[in-house]
XYZ file of C-alpha atoms in Angstrom:
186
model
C 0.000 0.000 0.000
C 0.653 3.700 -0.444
C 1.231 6.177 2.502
C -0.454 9.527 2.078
C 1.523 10.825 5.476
C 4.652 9.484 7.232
C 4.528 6.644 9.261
C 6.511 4.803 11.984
C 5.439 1.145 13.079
C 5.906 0.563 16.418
C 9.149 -0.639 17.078
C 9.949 -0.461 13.057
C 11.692 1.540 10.765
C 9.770 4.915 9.554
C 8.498 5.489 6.219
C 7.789 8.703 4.406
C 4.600 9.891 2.798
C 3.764 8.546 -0.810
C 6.340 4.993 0.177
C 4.754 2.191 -1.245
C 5.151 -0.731 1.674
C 4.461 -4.008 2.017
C 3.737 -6.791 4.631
C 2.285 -10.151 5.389
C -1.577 -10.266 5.085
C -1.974 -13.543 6.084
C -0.112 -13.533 9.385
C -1.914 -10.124 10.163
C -5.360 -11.459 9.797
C -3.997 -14.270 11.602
C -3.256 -12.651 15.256
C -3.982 -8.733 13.872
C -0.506 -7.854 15.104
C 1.295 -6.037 13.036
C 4.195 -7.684 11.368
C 7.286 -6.448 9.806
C 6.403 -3.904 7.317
C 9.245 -3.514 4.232
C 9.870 -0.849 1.814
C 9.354 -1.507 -2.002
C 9.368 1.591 -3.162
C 10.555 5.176 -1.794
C 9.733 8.039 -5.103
C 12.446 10.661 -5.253
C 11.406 14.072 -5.457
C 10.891 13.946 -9.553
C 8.859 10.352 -9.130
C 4.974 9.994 -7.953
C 3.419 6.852 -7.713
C 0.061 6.589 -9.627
C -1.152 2.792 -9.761
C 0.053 -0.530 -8.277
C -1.337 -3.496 -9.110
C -0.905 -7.443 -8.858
C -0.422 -9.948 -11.988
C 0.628 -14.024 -11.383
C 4.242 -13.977 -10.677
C 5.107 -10.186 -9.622
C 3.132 -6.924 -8.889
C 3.595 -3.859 -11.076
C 4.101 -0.251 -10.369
C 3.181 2.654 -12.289
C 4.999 5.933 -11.633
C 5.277 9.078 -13.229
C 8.881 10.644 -13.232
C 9.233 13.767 -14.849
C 5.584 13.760 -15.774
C 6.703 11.125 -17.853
C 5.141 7.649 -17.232
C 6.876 3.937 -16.443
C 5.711 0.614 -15.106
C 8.221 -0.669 -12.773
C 8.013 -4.942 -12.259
C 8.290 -5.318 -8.357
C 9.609 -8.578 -6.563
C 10.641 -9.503 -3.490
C 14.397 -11.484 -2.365
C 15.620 -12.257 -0.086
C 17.400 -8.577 0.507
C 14.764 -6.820 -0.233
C 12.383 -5.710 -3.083
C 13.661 -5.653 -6.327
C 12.271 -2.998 -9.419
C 13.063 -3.591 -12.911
C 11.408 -0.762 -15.843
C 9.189 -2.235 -18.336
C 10.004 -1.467 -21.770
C 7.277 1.159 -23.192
C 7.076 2.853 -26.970
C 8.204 6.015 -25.798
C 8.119 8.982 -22.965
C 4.282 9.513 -22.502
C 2.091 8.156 -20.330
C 1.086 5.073 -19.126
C -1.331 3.178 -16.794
C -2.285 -0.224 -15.444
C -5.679 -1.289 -16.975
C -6.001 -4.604 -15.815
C -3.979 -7.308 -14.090
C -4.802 -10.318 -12.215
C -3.400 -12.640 -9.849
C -4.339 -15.336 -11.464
C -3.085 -13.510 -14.913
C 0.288 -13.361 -16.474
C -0.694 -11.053 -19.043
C -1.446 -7.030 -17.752
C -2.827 -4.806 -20.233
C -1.167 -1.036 -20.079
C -2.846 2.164 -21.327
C -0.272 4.292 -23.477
C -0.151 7.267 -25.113
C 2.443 10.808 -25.808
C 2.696 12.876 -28.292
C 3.460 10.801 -31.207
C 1.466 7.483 -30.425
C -2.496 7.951 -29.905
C -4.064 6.173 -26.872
C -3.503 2.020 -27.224
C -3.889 -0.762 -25.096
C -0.511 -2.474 -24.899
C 0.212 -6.442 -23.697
C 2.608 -7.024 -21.669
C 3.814 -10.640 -20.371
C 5.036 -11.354 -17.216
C 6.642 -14.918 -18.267
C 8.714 -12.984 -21.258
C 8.749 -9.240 -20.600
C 7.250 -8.396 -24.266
C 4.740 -5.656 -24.378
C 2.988 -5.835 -27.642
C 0.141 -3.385 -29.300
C -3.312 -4.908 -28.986
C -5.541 -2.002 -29.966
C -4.983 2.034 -31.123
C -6.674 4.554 -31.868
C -6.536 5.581 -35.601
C -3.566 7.904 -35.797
C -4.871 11.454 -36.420
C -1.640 13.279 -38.386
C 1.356 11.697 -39.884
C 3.996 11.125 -37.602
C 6.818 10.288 -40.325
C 9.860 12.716 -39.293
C 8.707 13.861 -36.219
C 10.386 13.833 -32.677
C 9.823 14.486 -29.292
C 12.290 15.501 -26.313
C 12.235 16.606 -23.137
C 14.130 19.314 -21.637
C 14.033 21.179 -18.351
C 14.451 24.893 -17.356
C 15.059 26.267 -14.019
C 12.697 28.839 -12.234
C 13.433 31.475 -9.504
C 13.591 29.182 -6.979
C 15.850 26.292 -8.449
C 12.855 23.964 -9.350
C 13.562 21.984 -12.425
C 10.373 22.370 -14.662
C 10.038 19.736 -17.075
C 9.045 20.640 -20.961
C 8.600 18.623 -24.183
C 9.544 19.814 -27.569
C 7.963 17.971 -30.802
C 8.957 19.068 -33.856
C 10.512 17.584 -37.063
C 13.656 15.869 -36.989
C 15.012 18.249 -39.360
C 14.141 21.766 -37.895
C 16.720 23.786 -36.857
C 16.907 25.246 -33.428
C 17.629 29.040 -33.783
C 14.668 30.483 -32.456
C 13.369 31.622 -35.831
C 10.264 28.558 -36.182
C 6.770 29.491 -34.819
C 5.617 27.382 -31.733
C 2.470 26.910 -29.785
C 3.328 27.153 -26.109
C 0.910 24.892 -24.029
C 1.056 24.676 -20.395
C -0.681 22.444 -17.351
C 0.496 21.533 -13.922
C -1.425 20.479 -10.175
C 0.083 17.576 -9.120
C -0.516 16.218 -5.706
């Protein structure tokens, strides 16, 4: 589970507000004492965790970093948890739509700038995530490219921006753009 405040188990470590944590279910239900609780995930100050869920054979984490999206595969050793990235199209953004226990397949929602909004496969046995379903493209995306840059306000905060343009163009400050802007993030 996710904390929305800071925590501190009795007689445990303490964990920080938006930690993803993890502990026995089974031996909780069994006596309702607490047991140890562990830490699979700790976001940095660029990261947010949107979505965790639970396929057969690891769970899955969606985060955004950078107000760019990734699914992180989650597993417990011995020495702790363990997070590996899932392999995505590109830098947009991405959510869990299903997964089951009882599943190895998860289907992801995707989409950024260049790819419209498609149901992806992936498989926990092999790691491939494959296109199931799109939406029809709506403009030709042949030449294009997207990156992501960052400029600094007042205050030192890194403010993360996306350029898509041609290939091609050439950066001198003479093209015409359309500036959009969003933000209100928990």
């Amino acid at each position: 589970f996710t904390l929305e405040q800071d925590w501190t188990p009795e007689g445990q470590a303490a964990f920080k507000a938006g930690d993803l944590v993890a502990f026995d279910v089974d031996a909780f239900l069994e006596n309702r004492a607490l047991p140890p609780v562990s830490l699979v995930f700790r976001p940095d100050a660029t990261q947010a965790v949107d979505g965790v869920a639970v396929a057969k054979g690891a769970a899955l984490l969606a985060i955004s970093e950078n107000v760019v999206g990734k699914v992180l595969r989650l597993e417990p050793t011995e020495a702790g948890w363990t997070t590996s990235a899932i392999d995505l199209p590109g830098s947009g953004q991405v959510g869990i739509a299903f997964a089951d226990e009882d599943e190895t397949a998860v289907f992801l929602n995707y989409e950024d700038f260049l790819t419209p909004d498609s149901l992806l496969n992936y498989d926990i046995n092999t790691g491939a995530v494959t296109t199931l379903k799109s939406l029809p493209a709506k403009f030709d995306t042949a030449g294009l490219k997207v990156e992501q840059f960052f400029s600094t306000s007042k205050d030192g905060t890194k403010v993360p921006y996306f350029l898509v343009h041609r290939a091609d163009i050439k950066l001198d400050g003479t093209t015409p753009t359309l500036l959009y802007g969003y933000g209100g993030f928990q």
